[in-house]
Amino acid sequence: MLTDLSGQVAIVTGASRGVGRAIAVRFSELGASVALFGRNTDALARTAELCAEHTAVAGTWSPELSDTDALAAAVREVNEQCGRIDILVNNAGVFYPDRVDSADPFDIDRMIDVNLKGLMHATRICLPYLKESCMARGRAVLINIASNAGRFGIPGEAAYCASKHGVIGFGEGLFQEERELGLKVCALSPGWIATEMVEDCGIDMDRAIRPSEVAEMASVVARWPAGSCPTEIRLYPQRDPR
Ligand SMILES: NC(=O)c1ccc[n+]([C@@H]2O[C@H](COP(=O)([O-])OP(=O)(O)OC[C@H]3O[C@@H](n4cnc5c(N)ncnc54)[C@H](OP(=O)(O)O)[C@@H]3O)[C@@H](O)[C@H]2O)c1
């Protein structure tokens, strides 16, 4: 019942490690050609090697997410090279937990700039290509990696919560704007995942969600049938890692 990813072109941001790498590899296993975005070029090259074991990789690009000109140039290149963009996975993000009364203003700005504004601009820039894909083939998919912090207030994470609440609101609005065309928009909201992002947070990493489990869920969304759209998915660790 799920559709096939072969022949589809997917941009994955934050593909240099963690969840983004796992999603890129899973999409490659399923036959998609992945365009890998991230700043660490060595780590990105490693992701490309892992993906190329399954399907030819579209390439690697290293735009800073908060630089909209660099982002637009990279997306344009992907489209010129691949001729289409069917899937965008907005995964890149940063996490600087702190209480509001002690937070570094730079950290607050950075979380909004990358997690929210970067994601919105990446979407805006990719949208014409995603809509072309909708018009040519009836579907395109946008997956925003949000967080449980996008639905609840968590003490010590207020600014991160704000960025992820924004992600969910943005996606819900966009889905209503473009649903008739066939664009699927899904906020995938996990709890603790075993990645570098949270390795200093004092959680039991063995209890955290595996990046491959988030990737599996993203791959289900990307292949979801035409008649409906999973607009929000929450993924909890089975056992509490705190
Ligand atoms: N880990 C968790 O417990 C957890 C839970 C819920 C949601 N999430 C969300 O899941 C997503 C992936 O997180 P992760 O755990 O895989 O984190 P991670 O291991 O720290 O990876 C973050 C990725 O984002 C990229 N990135 C960060 N800042 C960037 C910027 N300014 N420009 C371009 N790329 C940038 C990084 O690439 P470079 O360094 O190469 O640029 C890296 O590939 C994030 O949106 C995060 O908020 C994570």
Short mmCIF file of C-alpha atoms and ligand atoms in Angstrom, two decimals:
data_model
loop_
_atom_site.label_atom_id
_atom_site.label_comp_id
_atom_site.label_asym_id
_atom_site.label_seq_id
_atom_site.Cartn_x
_atom_site.Cartn_y
_atom_site.Cartn_z
CA MET A 1 0.00 0.00 0.00
CA LEU A 2 2.90 2.38 0.65
CA THR A 3 4.30 4.02 -2.49
CA ASP A 4 7.80 3.47 -3.83
CA LEU A 5 10.67 5.94 -3.35
CA SER A 6 12.71 4.80 -6.34
CA GLY A 7 13.39 7.62 -8.77
CA GLN A 8 12.38 10.24 -6.20
CA VAL A 9 14.73 13.04 -5.16
CA ALA A 10 14.87 13.94 -1.47
CA ILE A 11 16.72 16.78 0.23
CA VAL A 12 17.69 15.96 3.81
CA THR A 13 19.07 18.79 5.94
CA GLY A 14 21.37 18.00 8.83
CA ALA A 15 22.46 14.84 7.01
CA SER A 16 25.99 14.84 8.41
CA ARG A 17 25.10 12.84 11.52
CA GLY A 18 22.37 11.68 13.89
CA VAL A 19 18.78 11.56 12.68
CA GLY A 20 19.52 13.20 9.31
CA ARG A 21 22.14 10.60 8.42
CA ALA A 22 19.78 7.78 9.41
CA ILE A 23 16.97 9.23 7.29
CA ALA A 24 19.27 9.69 4.29
CA VAL A 25 20.48 6.09 4.52
CA ARG A 26 16.93 4.71 4.91
CA PHE A 27 15.64 6.73 1.96
CA SER A 28 18.58 5.45 -0.12
CA GLU A 29 17.77 1.87 0.87
CA LEU A 30 14.29 2.52 -0.50
CA GLY A 31 15.65 3.81 -3.81
CA ALA A 32 15.50 7.59 -3.40
CA SER A 33 18.30 9.77 -4.66
CA VAL A 34 19.30 11.90 -1.67
CA ALA A 35 20.70 15.43 -1.69
CA LEU A 36 22.66 15.71 1.54
CA PHE A 37 22.81 19.08 3.31
CA GLY A 38 25.07 19.83 6.29
CA ARG A 39 28.11 21.92 7.11
CA ASN A 40 30.65 19.30 8.20
CA THR A 41 31.91 18.16 4.80
CA ASP A 42 33.88 15.13 6.07
CA ALA A 43 30.88 13.82 7.98
CA LEU A 44 28.63 14.53 5.00
CA ALA A 45 30.99 12.57 2.75
CA ARG A 46 30.69 9.62 5.16
CA THR A 47 26.88 9.79 4.93
CA ALA A 48 27.20 9.88 1.14
CA GLU A 49 29.33 6.70 1.24
CA LEU A 50 26.74 4.92 3.38
CA CYS A 51 23.90 6.00 1.06
CA ALA A 52 25.81 5.08 -2.10
CA GLU A 53 25.87 1.45 -0.92
CA HIS A 54 22.18 1.44 -1.90
CA THR A 55 21.35 4.13 -4.50
CA ALA A 56 23.36 6.80 -6.34
CA VAL A 57 23.54 9.95 -4.23
CA ALA A 58 22.45 13.28 -5.77
CA GLY A 59 25.34 15.03 -4.04
CA THR A 60 26.38 16.96 -0.95
CA TRP A 61 25.82 20.65 -0.26
CA SER A 62 26.99 22.71 2.70
CA PRO A 63 24.85 25.82 3.06
CA GLU A 64 24.59 27.45 6.47
CA LEU A 65 20.86 27.14 7.15
CA SER A 66 20.51 30.71 8.32
CA ASP A 67 22.06 32.00 5.06
CA THR A 68 19.05 32.09 2.73
CA ASP A 69 21.10 33.01 -0.36
CA ALA A 70 23.40 30.02 0.14
CA LEU A 71 20.40 27.81 0.79
CA ALA A 72 18.61 29.00 -2.36
CA ALA A 73 21.74 28.43 -4.48
CA ALA A 74 22.11 24.88 -3.14
CA VAL A 75 18.46 24.01 -3.76
CA ARG A 76 18.65 25.47 -7.27
CA GLU A 77 21.68 23.28 -7.97
CA VAL A 78 19.89 20.17 -6.72
CA ASN A 79 17.00 20.86 -9.07
CA GLU A 80 19.30 21.64 -12.03
CA GLN A 81 21.20 18.43 -11.43
CA CYS A 82 18.29 16.10 -10.64
CA GLY A 83 15.45 17.72 -12.58
CA ARG A 84 13.03 17.39 -9.67
CA ILE A 85 12.66 17.63 -5.89
CA ASP A 86 9.96 15.36 -4.47
CA ILE A 87 10.74 15.30 -0.75
CA LEU A 88 12.19 17.80 1.70
CA VAL A 89 13.15 16.62 5.17
CA ASN A 90 13.78 19.62 7.40
CA ASN A 91 15.84 17.89 10.04
CA ALA A 92 18.78 20.17 10.93
CA GLY A 93 18.50 21.71 14.35
CA VAL A 94 20.31 22.91 17.45
CA PHE A 95 19.48 22.47 21.13
CA TYR A 96 20.82 24.76 23.85
CA PRO A 97 18.84 23.92 26.98
CA ASP A 98 18.77 26.60 29.67
CA ARG A 99 16.35 28.42 31.90
CA VAL A 100 15.14 31.74 30.50
CA ASP A 101 16.63 33.69 33.42
CA SER A 102 20.12 32.41 32.66
CA ALA A 103 19.96 31.80 28.89
CA ASP A 104 22.62 33.22 26.59
CA PRO A 105 20.83 35.57 24.14
CA PHE A 106 23.02 34.15 21.35
CA ASP A 107 21.68 30.65 22.04
CA ILE A 108 18.08 31.88 21.90
CA ASP A 109 18.71 33.61 18.57
CA ARG A 110 20.51 30.58 17.18
CA MET A 111 17.65 28.20 18.00
CA ILE A 112 15.12 30.50 16.34
CA ASP A 113 17.43 31.18 13.37
CA VAL A 114 18.21 27.53 12.65
CA ASN A 115 15.28 25.50 13.99
CA LEU A 116 12.51 27.85 12.87
CA LYS A 117 13.63 30.52 10.40
CA GLY A 118 16.06 28.18 8.61
CA LEU A 119 13.32 25.56 8.31
CA MET A 120 10.76 28.08 7.05
CA HIS A 121 13.13 29.48 4.44
CA ALA A 122 14.28 26.03 3.31
CA THR A 123 10.60 25.19 2.83
CA ARG A 124 9.81 28.45 1.04
CA ILE A 125 12.77 27.94 -1.30
CA CYS A 126 11.89 24.30 -2.06
CA LEU A 127 8.15 24.88 -2.36
CA PRO A 128 8.03 25.74 -6.10
CA TYR A 129 9.88 22.49 -6.87
CA LEU A 130 7.68 20.46 -4.53
CA LYS A 131 4.62 21.96 -6.20
CA GLU A 132 6.03 21.08 -9.62
CA SER A 133 6.34 17.52 -8.38
CA CYS A 134 2.72 17.65 -7.20
CA MET A 135 1.57 18.90 -10.58
CA ALA A 136 3.62 16.34 -12.51
CA ARG A 137 3.04 13.30 -10.29
CA GLY A 138 0.25 14.20 -7.88
CA ARG A 139 2.35 14.25 -4.73
CA ALA A 140 5.29 15.70 -2.85
CA VAL A 141 6.25 15.37 0.79
CA LEU A 142 7.57 17.76 3.43
CA ILE A 143 8.68 16.25 6.72
CA ASN A 144 9.57 18.62 9.53
CA ILE A 145 11.48 17.06 12.40
CA ALA A 146 9.86 18.84 15.31
CA SER A 147 9.93 17.50 18.87
CA ASN A 148 7.70 16.72 21.81
CA ALA A 149 8.95 20.17 22.88
CA GLY A 150 6.80 21.46 20.00
CA ARG A 151 3.58 20.53 21.82
CA PHE A 152 4.45 20.89 25.50
CA GLY A 153 6.29 23.39 27.65
CA ILE A 154 9.40 21.86 29.16
CA PRO A 155 11.26 23.66 31.97
CA GLY A 156 14.84 24.46 31.03
CA GLU A 157 13.94 24.32 27.31
CA ALA A 158 11.57 27.27 26.85
CA ALA A 159 13.34 28.81 23.84
CA TYR A 160 13.79 25.41 22.18
CA CYS A 161 10.07 24.77 22.84
CA ALA A 162 9.27 28.08 21.16
CA SER A 163 11.25 27.14 18.06
CA LYS A 164 9.58 23.72 17.79
CA HIS A 165 6.05 25.04 18.52
CA GLY A 166 6.72 27.37 15.59
CA VAL A 167 7.71 24.45 13.38
CA ILE A 168 4.41 22.67 14.06
CA GLY A 169 2.32 25.81 13.51
CA PHE A 170 4.13 26.60 10.28
CA GLY A 171 3.58 23.09 8.93
CA GLU A 172 -0.10 23.06 9.84
CA GLY A 173 -0.64 26.36 8.03
CA LEU A 174 1.28 25.24 4.96
CA PHE A 175 -0.64 21.96 4.76
CA GLN A 176 -3.91 23.88 4.65
CA GLU A 177 -2.49 26.14 1.91
CA GLU A 178 -1.28 23.34 -0.37
CA ARG A 179 -3.20 20.17 0.50
CA GLU A 180 -5.43 20.29 -2.61
CA LEU A 181 -2.33 20.06 -4.78
CA GLY A 182 -1.21 16.83 -3.10
CA LEU A 183 1.52 18.21 -0.82
CA LYS A 184 1.86 16.17 2.35
CA VAL A 185 3.20 18.06 5.36
CA CYS A 186 4.08 16.12 8.49
CA ALA A 187 5.56 17.19 11.81
CA LEU A 188 7.47 14.23 13.16
CA SER A 189 7.89 14.85 16.86
CA PRO A 190 10.21 12.55 18.75
CA GLY A 191 11.24 12.54 22.39
CA TRP A 192 14.84 11.81 23.43
CA ILE A 193 16.90 10.33 20.58
CA ALA A 194 20.36 8.81 21.08
CA THR A 195 22.45 11.37 19.18
CA GLU A 196 25.29 13.83 19.84
CA MET A 197 22.71 16.55 20.43
CA VAL A 198 21.74 15.18 23.83
CA GLU A 199 24.79 13.19 24.89
CA ASP A 200 25.59 15.68 27.68
CA CYS A 201 22.01 15.84 28.99
CA GLY A 202 22.46 13.09 31.57
CA ILE A 203 19.90 10.73 30.03
CA ASP A 204 20.25 6.96 29.66
CA MET A 205 21.17 6.78 25.98
CA ASP A 206 20.31 3.08 25.88
CA ARG A 207 16.70 4.04 26.59
CA ALA A 208 16.55 6.85 24.02
CA ILE A 209 14.98 6.37 20.58
CA ARG A 210 17.40 5.04 17.94
CA PRO A 211 17.92 7.44 14.99
CA SER A 212 17.00 4.49 12.73
CA GLU A 213 13.54 4.37 14.36
CA VAL A 214 12.91 8.03 13.51
CA ALA A 215 14.17 7.29 10.01
CA GLU A 216 11.77 4.37 9.66
CA MET A 217 8.86 6.59 10.63
CA ALA A 218 10.00 9.28 8.17
CA SER A 219 10.16 6.66 5.43
CA VAL A 220 6.57 5.60 6.16
CA VAL A 221 5.42 9.23 5.91
CA ALA A 222 7.34 9.71 2.65
CA ARG A 223 5.60 6.66 1.15
CA TRP A 224 2.15 7.32 2.61
CA PRO A 225 -0.72 6.71 0.12
CA ALA A 226 -2.36 9.52 -1.81
CA GLY A 227 -5.73 9.73 -0.05
CA SER A 228 -4.61 10.99 3.37
CA CYS A 229 -1.81 12.81 5.15
CA PRO A 230 -0.28 12.03 8.54
CA THR A 231 0.15 15.66 9.64
CA GLU A 232 1.65 14.95 13.06
CA ILE A 233 3.36 11.94 14.57
CA ARG A 234 4.69 11.71 18.11
CA LEU A 235 7.33 9.15 18.90
CA TYR A 236 8.16 8.44 22.54
CA PRO A 237 11.00 6.34 23.87
CA GLN A 238 9.37 3.14 25.06
CA ARG A 239 11.08 3.54 28.48
CA ASP A 240 11.79 6.93 30.03
CA PRO A 241 15.52 7.75 29.59
CA ARG A 242 15.56 10.37 32.40
N1 LIG B 1 18.27 14.22 19.79
C1 LIG B 1 17.08 14.38 20.37
O1 LIG B 1 16.83 13.94 21.52
C2 LIG B 1 15.99 15.06 19.62
C3 LIG B 1 14.67 14.95 20.12
C4 LIG B 1 13.62 15.56 19.42
C5 LIG B 1 13.89 16.24 18.25
N2 LIG B 1 15.17 16.33 17.79
C6 LIG B 1 15.38 17.07 16.54
O2 LIG B 1 15.90 16.16 15.58
C7 LIG B 1 16.67 16.89 14.61
C8 LIG B 1 18.01 16.19 14.40
O3 LIG B 1 18.72 16.24 15.61
P1 LIG B 1 19.92 15.22 15.99
O4 LIG B 1 19.58 14.67 17.31
O5 LIG B 1 20.22 14.33 14.84
O6 LIG B 1 21.07 16.31 16.21
P2 LIG B 1 22.62 16.34 15.83
O7 LIG B 1 23.21 14.98 15.91
O8 LIG B 1 23.19 17.43 16.67
O9 LIG B 1 22.59 16.81 14.31
C9 LIG B 1 22.15 18.09 13.95
C10 LIG B 1 22.33 18.28 12.45
O10 LIG B 1 21.91 19.61 12.13
C11 LIG B 1 22.91 20.24 11.33
N3 LIG B 1 22.97 21.67 11.60
C12 LIG B 1 22.99 22.26 12.83
N4 LIG B 1 23.08 23.59 12.70
C13 LIG B 1 23.11 23.85 11.36
C14 LIG B 1 23.18 25.06 10.61
N5 LIG B 1 23.26 26.26 11.19
N6 LIG B 1 23.20 24.96 9.26
C15 LIG B 1 23.14 23.76 8.66
N7 LIG B 1 23.04 22.59 9.32
C16 LIG B 1 23.04 22.64 10.66
C17 LIG B 1 24.20 19.54 11.75
O11 LIG B 1 25.09 19.53 10.67
P3 LIG B 1 26.54 20.24 10.63
O12 LIG B 1 27.04 20.34 12.01
O13 LIG B 1 27.32 19.39 9.70
O14 LIG B 1 26.16 21.55 10.03
C18 LIG B 1 23.75 18.11 12.02
O15 LIG B 1 23.77 17.36 10.83
C19 LIG B 1 16.78 18.32 15.15
O16 LIG B 1 15.83 19.14 14.50
C20 LIG B 1 16.42 18.17 16.62
O17 LIG B 1 15.91 19.36 17.16
C21 LIG B 1 16.22 15.76 18.43
#
